[in-house]
C-alpha cells in the first residue's frame, strides 16, 4: 500500500506557528468578550482587533504553506484530502475574520454593552469552533503521519 502520506510526513515549520496563532486568537476573543460583559468596550475592541490580526496571520501562514507543497490536489489521495480539508477550514477562518471585523465596526458604533452582547458571544463560540476544528486537522494531517511511522 505504500507510505502515508506518499511524500513522507509533512513539515511542521508553518503548521505549528499557525496552530499557536489560532489558539492565541481564541484567547484574545475570549478576553474581549469577557470585557464587553463587564462593560469595557475598549477591551472588546482590543480583543476583536487582536483576533482579526491573528486570524489573518493564520491565513497568510496557510497560503505560504500551500505554495511550498510539492503536491497538488490531483497528485494523490493525501493531496486531495489535504487541500480539500484545509481549504474548507481556511474558508471558515475567512468567514470568521469577516464576522469579527463586522463586530469591530458595530462595537465602534456602540451596539454592544453589558446588556446587549449575545452576538459577540455567538461569534466567540464560532471562533472557538474554528480553532478546535483546526486542532483536529493539525493532529490528523500533521501529527498522525509521524506517529504512524
JSON list of C-alpha atoms in Angstrom, two decimals:
[
{"chain": "A", "resi": 1, "resn": "UNK", "atom": "CA", "xyz": [0.00, 0.00, 0.00]},
{"chain": "A", "resi": 2, "resn": "UNK", "atom": "CA", "xyz": [2.96, 2.38, 0.44]},
{"chain": "A", "resi": 3, "resn": "UNK", "atom": "CA", "xyz": [3.79, 5.16, 2.85]},
{"chain": "A", "resi": 4, "resn": "UNK", "atom": "CA", "xyz": [1.22, 7.63, 4.12]},
{"chain": "A", "resi": 5, "resn": "UNK", "atom": "CA", "xyz": [1.46, 10.41, 3.16]},
{"chain": "A", "resi": 6, "resn": "UNK", "atom": "CA", "xyz": [3.15, 9.37, -0.09]},
{"chain": "A", "resi": 7, "resn": "UNK", "atom": "CA", "xyz": [5.76, 12.16, 0.13]},
{"chain": "A", "resi": 8, "resn": "UNK", "atom": "CA", "xyz": [6.57, 11.42, 3.77]},
{"chain": "A", "resi": 9, "resn": "UNK", "atom": "CA", "xyz": [5.45, 13.24, 6.92]},
{"chain": "A", "resi": 10, "resn": "UNK", "atom": "CA", "xyz": [4.71, 16.94, 6.40]},
{"chain": "A", "resi": 11, "resn": "UNK", "atom": "CA", "xyz": [6.97, 19.69, 7.62]},
{"chain": "A", "resi": 12, "resn": "UNK", "atom": "CA", "xyz": [5.79, 21.38, 10.80]},
{"chain": "A", "resi": 13, "resn": "UNK", "atom": "CA", "xyz": [7.66, 24.69, 10.38]},
{"chain": "A", "resi": 14, "resn": "UNK", "atom": "CA", "xyz": [4.49, 26.62, 9.45]},
{"chain": "A", "resi": 15, "resn": "UNK", "atom": "CA", "xyz": [1.79, 24.35, 10.87]},
{"chain": "A", "resi": 16, "resn": "UNK", "atom": "CA", "xyz": [2.96, 24.70, 14.48]},
{"chain": "A", "resi": 17, "resn": "UNK", "atom": "CA", "xyz": [3.12, 28.53, 14.38]},
{"chain": "A", "resi": 18, "resn": "UNK", "atom": "CA", "xyz": [-0.27, 28.55, 12.62]},
{"chain": "A", "resi": 19, "resn": "UNK", "atom": "CA", "xyz": [-1.75, 26.42, 15.37]},
{"chain": "A", "resi": 20, "resn": "UNK", "atom": "CA", "xyz": [-0.30, 28.70, 18.05]},
{"chain": "A", "resi": 21, "resn": "UNK", "atom": "CA", "xyz": [-1.67, 31.75, 16.21]},
{"chain": "A", "resi": 22, "resn": "UNK", "atom": "CA", "xyz": [-5.21, 30.31, 16.09]},
{"chain": "A", "resi": 23, "resn": "UNK", "atom": "CA", "xyz": [-5.09, 29.27, 19.73]},
{"chain": "A", "resi": 24, "resn": "UNK", "atom": "CA", "xyz": [-3.92, 32.77, 20.67]},
{"chain": "A", "resi": 25, "resn": "UNK", "atom": "CA", "xyz": [-6.79, 34.20, 18.61]},
{"chain": "A", "resi": 26, "resn": "UNK", "atom": "CA", "xyz": [-9.27, 32.21, 20.67]},
{"chain": "A", "resi": 27, "resn": "UNK", "atom": "CA", "xyz": [-7.72, 33.54, 23.87]},
{"chain": "A", "resi": 28, "resn": "UNK", "atom": "CA", "xyz": [-7.91, 37.15, 22.68]},
{"chain": "A", "resi": 29, "resn": "UNK", "atom": "CA", "xyz": [-11.52, 36.66, 21.56]},
{"chain": "A", "resi": 30, "resn": "UNK", "atom": "CA", "xyz": [-12.44, 35.17, 24.95]},
{"chain": "A", "resi": 31, "resn": "UNK", "atom": "CA", "xyz": [-10.74, 38.09, 26.71]},
{"chain": "A", "resi": 32, "resn": "UNK", "atom": "CA", "xyz": [-12.55, 40.63, 24.54]},
{"chain": "A", "resi": 33, "resn": "UNK", "atom": "CA", "xyz": [-15.95, 39.02, 25.11]},
{"chain": "A", "resi": 34, "resn": "UNK", "atom": "CA", "xyz": [-15.26, 38.96, 28.84]},
{"chain": "A", "resi": 35, "resn": "UNK", "atom": "CA", "xyz": [-14.63, 42.70, 28.64]},
{"chain": "A", "resi": 36, "resn": "UNK", "atom": "CA", "xyz": [-17.94, 43.56, 26.99]},
{"chain": "A", "resi": 37, "resn": "UNK", "atom": "CA", "xyz": [-19.83, 41.57, 29.64]},
{"chain": "A", "resi": 38, "resn": "UNK", "atom": "CA", "xyz": [-18.15, 43.82, 32.23]},
{"chain": "A", "resi": 39, "resn": "UNK", "atom": "CA", "xyz": [-18.96, 46.98, 30.30]},
{"chain": "A", "resi": 40, "resn": "UNK", "atom": "CA", "xyz": [-15.42, 47.51, 28.97]},
{"chain": "A", "resi": 41, "resn": "UNK", "atom": "CA", "xyz": [-15.95, 48.28, 25.27]},
{"chain": "A", "resi": 42, "resn": "UNK", "atom": "CA", "xyz": [-12.25, 49.05, 24.80]},
{"chain": "A", "resi": 43, "resn": "UNK", "atom": "CA", "xyz": [-11.33, 45.56, 25.94]},
{"chain": "A", "resi": 44, "resn": "UNK", "atom": "CA", "xyz": [-13.73, 44.10, 23.37]},
{"chain": "A", "resi": 45, "resn": "UNK", "atom": "CA", "xyz": [-12.20, 46.27, 20.63]},
{"chain": "A", "resi": 46, "resn": "UNK", "atom": "CA", "xyz": [-8.68, 45.16, 21.56]},
{"chain": "A", "resi": 47, "resn": "UNK", "atom": "CA", "xyz": [-9.75, 41.51, 21.72]},
{"chain": "A", "resi": 48, "resn": "UNK", "atom": "CA", "xyz": [-11.53, 41.69, 18.38]},
{"chain": "A", "resi": 49, "resn": "UNK", "atom": "CA", "xyz": [-8.65, 43.55, 16.74]},
{"chain": "A", "resi": 50, "resn": "UNK", "atom": "CA", "xyz": [-6.10, 41.06, 18.02]},
{"chain": "A", "resi": 51, "resn": "UNK", "atom": "CA", "xyz": [-8.26, 38.09, 16.95]},
{"chain": "A", "resi": 52, "resn": "UNK", "atom": "CA", "xyz": [-8.71, 39.57, 13.48]},
{"chain": "A", "resi": 53, "resn": "UNK", "atom": "CA", "xyz": [-4.95, 40.13, 13.15]},
{"chain": "A", "resi": 54, "resn": "UNK", "atom": "CA", "xyz": [-4.19, 36.60, 14.36]},
{"chain": "A", "resi": 55, "resn": "UNK", "atom": "CA", "xyz": [-6.80, 35.12, 12.01]},
{"chain": "A", "resi": 56, "resn": "UNK", "atom": "CA", "xyz": [-5.25, 36.97, 9.07]},
{"chain": "A", "resi": 57, "resn": "UNK", "atom": "CA", "xyz": [-1.78, 35.82, 10.17]},
{"chain": "A", "resi": 58, "resn": "UNK", "atom": "CA", "xyz": [-3.07, 32.24, 10.05]},
{"chain": "A", "resi": 59, "resn": "UNK", "atom": "CA", "xyz": [-4.40, 32.81, 6.52]},
{"chain": "A", "resi": 60, "resn": "UNK", "atom": "CA", "xyz": [-1.00, 34.14, 5.42]},
{"chain": "A", "resi": 61, "resn": "UNK", "atom": "CA", "xyz": [0.84, 31.20, 7.02]},
{"chain": "A", "resi": 62, "resn": "UNK", "atom": "CA", "xyz": [-1.53, 28.75, 5.35]},
{"chain": "A", "resi": 63, "resn": "UNK", "atom": "CA", "xyz": [-1.07, 30.46, 1.99]},
{"chain": "A", "resi": 64, "resn": "UNK", "atom": "CA", "xyz": [2.70, 30.23, 2.32]},
{"chain": "A", "resi": 65, "resn": "UNK", "atom": "CA", "xyz": [2.42, 26.59, 3.30]},
{"chain": "A", "resi": 66, "resn": "UNK", "atom": "CA", "xyz": [0.19, 25.79, 0.34]},
{"chain": "A", "resi": 67, "resn": "UNK", "atom": "CA", "xyz": [2.66, 27.46, -2.03]},
{"chain": "A", "resi": 68, "resn": "UNK", "atom": "CA", "xyz": [5.51, 25.32, -0.67]},
{"chain": "A", "resi": 69, "resn": "UNK", "atom": "CA", "xyz": [3.76, 21.96, -1.15]},
{"chain": "A", "resi": 70, "resn": "UNK", "atom": "CA", "xyz": [5.33, 19.63, -3.69]},
{"chain": "A", "resi": 71, "resn": "UNK", "atom": "CA", "xyz": [1.95, 18.06, -4.42]},
{"chain": "A", "resi": 72, "resn": "UNK", "atom": "CA", "xyz": [-1.41, 19.22, -5.70]},
{"chain": "A", "resi": 73, "resn": "UNK", "atom": "CA", "xyz": [-4.98, 18.07, -5.07]},
{"chain": "A", "resi": 74, "resn": "UNK", "atom": "CA", "xyz": [-4.64, 15.74, -8.08]},
{"chain": "A", "resi": 75, "resn": "UNK", "atom": "CA", "xyz": [-1.27, 14.22, -7.09]},
{"chain": "A", "resi": 76, "resn": "UNK", "atom": "CA", "xyz": [-2.65, 11.55, -4.76]},
{"chain": "A", "resi": 77, "resn": "UNK", "atom": "CA", "xyz": [-5.39, 10.88, -2.20]},
{"chain": "A", "resi": 78, "resn": "UNK", "atom": "CA", "xyz": [-3.46, 12.62, 0.58]},
{"chain": "A", "resi": 79, "resn": "UNK", "atom": "CA", "xyz": [-3.06, 15.74, -1.58]},
{"chain": "A", "resi": 80, "resn": "UNK", "atom": "CA", "xyz": [-6.75, 15.74, -2.40]},
{"chain": "A", "resi": 81, "resn": "UNK", "atom": "CA", "xyz": [-7.74, 15.32, 1.24]},
{"chain": "A", "resi": 82, "resn": "UNK", "atom": "CA", "xyz": [-5.17, 17.83, 2.47]},
{"chain": "A", "resi": 83, "resn": "UNK", "atom": "CA", "xyz": [-6.20, 20.66, 0.15]},
{"chain": "A", "resi": 84, "resn": "UNK", "atom": "CA", "xyz": [-9.93, 19.95, 0.48]},
{"chain": "A", "resi": 85, "resn": "UNK", "atom": "CA", "xyz": [-9.96, 19.84, 4.28]},
{"chain": "A", "resi": 86, "resn": "UNK", "atom": "CA", "xyz": [-7.51, 22.70, 4.84]},
{"chain": "A", "resi": 87, "resn": "UNK", "atom": "CA", "xyz": [-9.29, 24.71, 2.13]},
{"chain": "A", "resi": 88, "resn": "UNK", "atom": "CA", "xyz": [-12.67, 24.30, 3.82]},
{"chain": "A", "resi": 89, "resn": "UNK", "atom": "CA", "xyz": [-11.08, 25.24, 7.13]},
{"chain": "A", "resi": 90, "resn": "UNK", "atom": "CA", "xyz": [-9.43, 28.29, 5.58]},
{"chain": "A", "resi": 91, "resn": "UNK", "atom": "CA", "xyz": [-12.81, 29.36, 4.21]},
{"chain": "A", "resi": 92, "resn": "UNK", "atom": "CA", "xyz": [-14.27, 29.14, 7.71]},
{"chain": "A", "resi": 93, "resn": "UNK", "atom": "CA", "xyz": [-11.38, 31.21, 9.10]},
{"chain": "A", "resi": 94, "resn": "UNK", "atom": "CA", "xyz": [-12.02, 33.90, 6.48]},
{"chain": "A", "resi": 95, "resn": "UNK", "atom": "CA", "xyz": [-15.74, 33.91, 7.30]},
{"chain": "A", "resi": 96, "resn": "UNK", "atom": "CA", "xyz": [-14.80, 34.24, 10.99]},
{"chain": "A", "resi": 97, "resn": "UNK", "atom": "CA", "xyz": [-12.45, 37.14, 10.29]},
{"chain": "A", "resi": 98, "resn": "UNK", "atom": "CA", "xyz": [-15.23, 38.87, 8.35]},
{"chain": "A", "resi": 99, "resn": "UNK", "atom": "CA", "xyz": [-17.64, 38.32, 11.26]},
{"chain": "A", "resi": 100, "resn": "UNK", "atom": "CA", "xyz": [-15.14, 39.70, 13.75]},
{"chain": "A", "resi": 101, "resn": "UNK", "atom": "CA", "xyz": [-14.50, 42.71, 11.52]},
{"chain": "A", "resi": 102, "resn": "UNK", "atom": "CA", "xyz": [-18.25, 43.40, 11.42]},
{"chain": "A", "resi": 103, "resn": "UNK", "atom": "CA", "xyz": [-18.39, 43.11, 15.20]},
{"chain": "A", "resi": 104, "resn": "UNK", "atom": "CA", "xyz": [-15.46, 45.51, 15.46]},
{"chain": "A", "resi": 105, "resn": "UNK", "atom": "CA", "xyz": [-17.32, 48.14, 13.44]},
{"chain": "A", "resi": 106, "resn": "UNK", "atom": "CA", "xyz": [-20.55, 47.56, 15.37]},
{"chain": "A", "resi": 107, "resn": "UNK", "atom": "CA", "xyz": [-18.64, 47.88, 18.63]},
{"chain": "A", "resi": 108, "resn": "UNK", "atom": "CA", "xyz": [-17.21, 51.20, 17.46]},
{"chain": "A", "resi": 109, "resn": "UNK", "atom": "CA", "xyz": [-20.80, 52.30, 16.74]},
{"chain": "A", "resi": 110, "resn": "UNK", "atom": "CA", "xyz": [-21.80, 51.38, 20.30]},
{"chain": "A", "resi": 111, "resn": "UNK", "atom": "CA", "xyz": [-24.02, 48.38, 19.52]},
{"chain": "A", "resi": 112, "resn": "UNK", "atom": "CA", "xyz": [-22.74, 46.20, 22.36]},
{"chain": "A", "resi": 113, "resn": "UNK", "atom": "CA", "xyz": [-22.61, 46.57, 26.10]},
{"chain": "A", "resi": 114, "resn": "UNK", "atom": "CA", "xyz": [-23.30, 44.81, 29.39]},
{"chain": "A", "resi": 115, "resn": "UNK", "atom": "CA", "xyz": [-26.95, 44.14, 28.50]},
{"chain": "A", "resi": 116, "resn": "UNK", "atom": "CA", "xyz": [-26.55, 43.56, 24.76]},
{"chain": "A", "resi": 117, "resn": "UNK", "atom": "CA", "xyz": [-23.70, 41.30, 23.74]},
{"chain": "A", "resi": 118, "resn": "UNK", "atom": "CA", "xyz": [-25.14, 37.91, 22.71]},
{"chain": "A", "resi": 119, "resn": "UNK", "atom": "CA", "xyz": [-23.95, 38.46, 19.13]},
{"chain": "A", "resi": 120, "resn": "UNK", "atom": "CA", "xyz": [-20.40, 38.76, 20.43]},
{"chain": "A", "resi": 121, "resn": "UNK", "atom": "CA", "xyz": [-20.80, 35.57, 22.49]},
{"chain": "A", "resi": 122, "resn": "UNK", "atom": "CA", "xyz": [-22.10, 33.67, 19.45]},
{"chain": "A", "resi": 123, "resn": "UNK", "atom": "CA", "xyz": [-19.22, 34.91, 17.28]},
{"chain": "A", "resi": 124, "resn": "UNK", "atom": "CA", "xyz": [-16.80, 33.87, 20.02]},
{"chain": "A", "resi": 125, "resn": "UNK", "atom": "CA", "xyz": [-18.25, 30.35, 20.01]},
{"chain": "A", "resi": 126, "resn": "UNK", "atom": "CA", "xyz": [-17.86, 30.20, 16.23]},
{"chain": "A", "resi": 127, "resn": "UNK", "atom": "CA", "xyz": [-14.24, 31.36, 16.52]},
{"chain": "A", "resi": 128, "resn": "UNK", "atom": "CA", "xyz": [-13.53, 28.73, 19.20]},
{"chain": "A", "resi": 129, "resn": "UNK", "atom": "CA", "xyz": [-15.15, 26.11, 16.96]},
{"chain": "A", "resi": 130, "resn": "UNK", "atom": "CA", "xyz": [-12.88, 27.10, 14.04]},
{"chain": "A", "resi": 131, "resn": "UNK", "atom": "CA", "xyz": [-9.88, 26.81, 16.36]},
{"chain": "A", "resi": 132, "resn": "UNK", "atom": "CA", "xyz": [-11.00, 23.41, 17.68]},
{"chain": "A", "resi": 133, "resn": "UNK", "atom": "CA", "xyz": [-11.52, 22.12, 14.15]},
{"chain": "A", "resi": 134, "resn": "UNK", "atom": "CA", "xyz": [-8.01, 23.26, 13.25]},
{"chain": "A", "resi": 135, "resn": "UNK", "atom": "CA", "xyz": [-6.60, 21.28, 16.19]},
{"chain": "A", "resi": 136, "resn": "UNK", "atom": "CA", "xyz": [-8.30, 18.16, 14.76]},
{"chain": "A", "resi": 137, "resn": "UNK", "atom": "CA", "xyz": [-7.00, 18.96, 11.26]},
{"chain": "A", "resi": 138, "resn": "UNK", "atom": "CA", "xyz": [-3.50, 19.58, 12.63]},
{"chain": "A", "resi": 139, "resn": "UNK", "atom": "CA", "xyz": [-3.48, 16.30, 14.53]},
{"chain": "A", "resi": 140, "resn": "UNK", "atom": "CA", "xyz": [-4.84, 14.37, 11.54]},
{"chain": "A", "resi": 141, "resn": "UNK", "atom": "CA", "xyz": [-2.68, 15.77, 8.75]},
{"chain": "A", "resi": 142, "resn": "UNK", "atom": "CA", "xyz": [0.48, 16.79, 10.61]},
{"chain": "A", "resi": 143, "resn": "UNK", "atom": "CA", "xyz": [0.92, 14.72, 13.77]},
{"chain": "A", "resi": 144, "resn": "UNK", "atom": "CA", "xyz": [-0.56, 11.31, 12.87]},
{"chain": "A", "resi": 145, "resn": "UNK", "atom": "CA", "xyz": [1.84, 10.77, 9.94]},
{"chain": "A", "resi": 146, "resn": "UNK", "atom": "CA", "xyz": [4.72, 10.98, 12.42]},
{"chain": "A", "resi": 147, "resn": "UNK", "atom": "CA", "xyz": [3.03, 8.54, 14.82]},
{"chain": "A", "resi": 148, "resn": "UNK", "atom": "CA", "xyz": [2.26, 6.06, 12.03]},
{"chain": "A", "resi": 149, "resn": "UNK", "atom": "CA", "xyz": [5.92, 5.61, 11.07]}
]
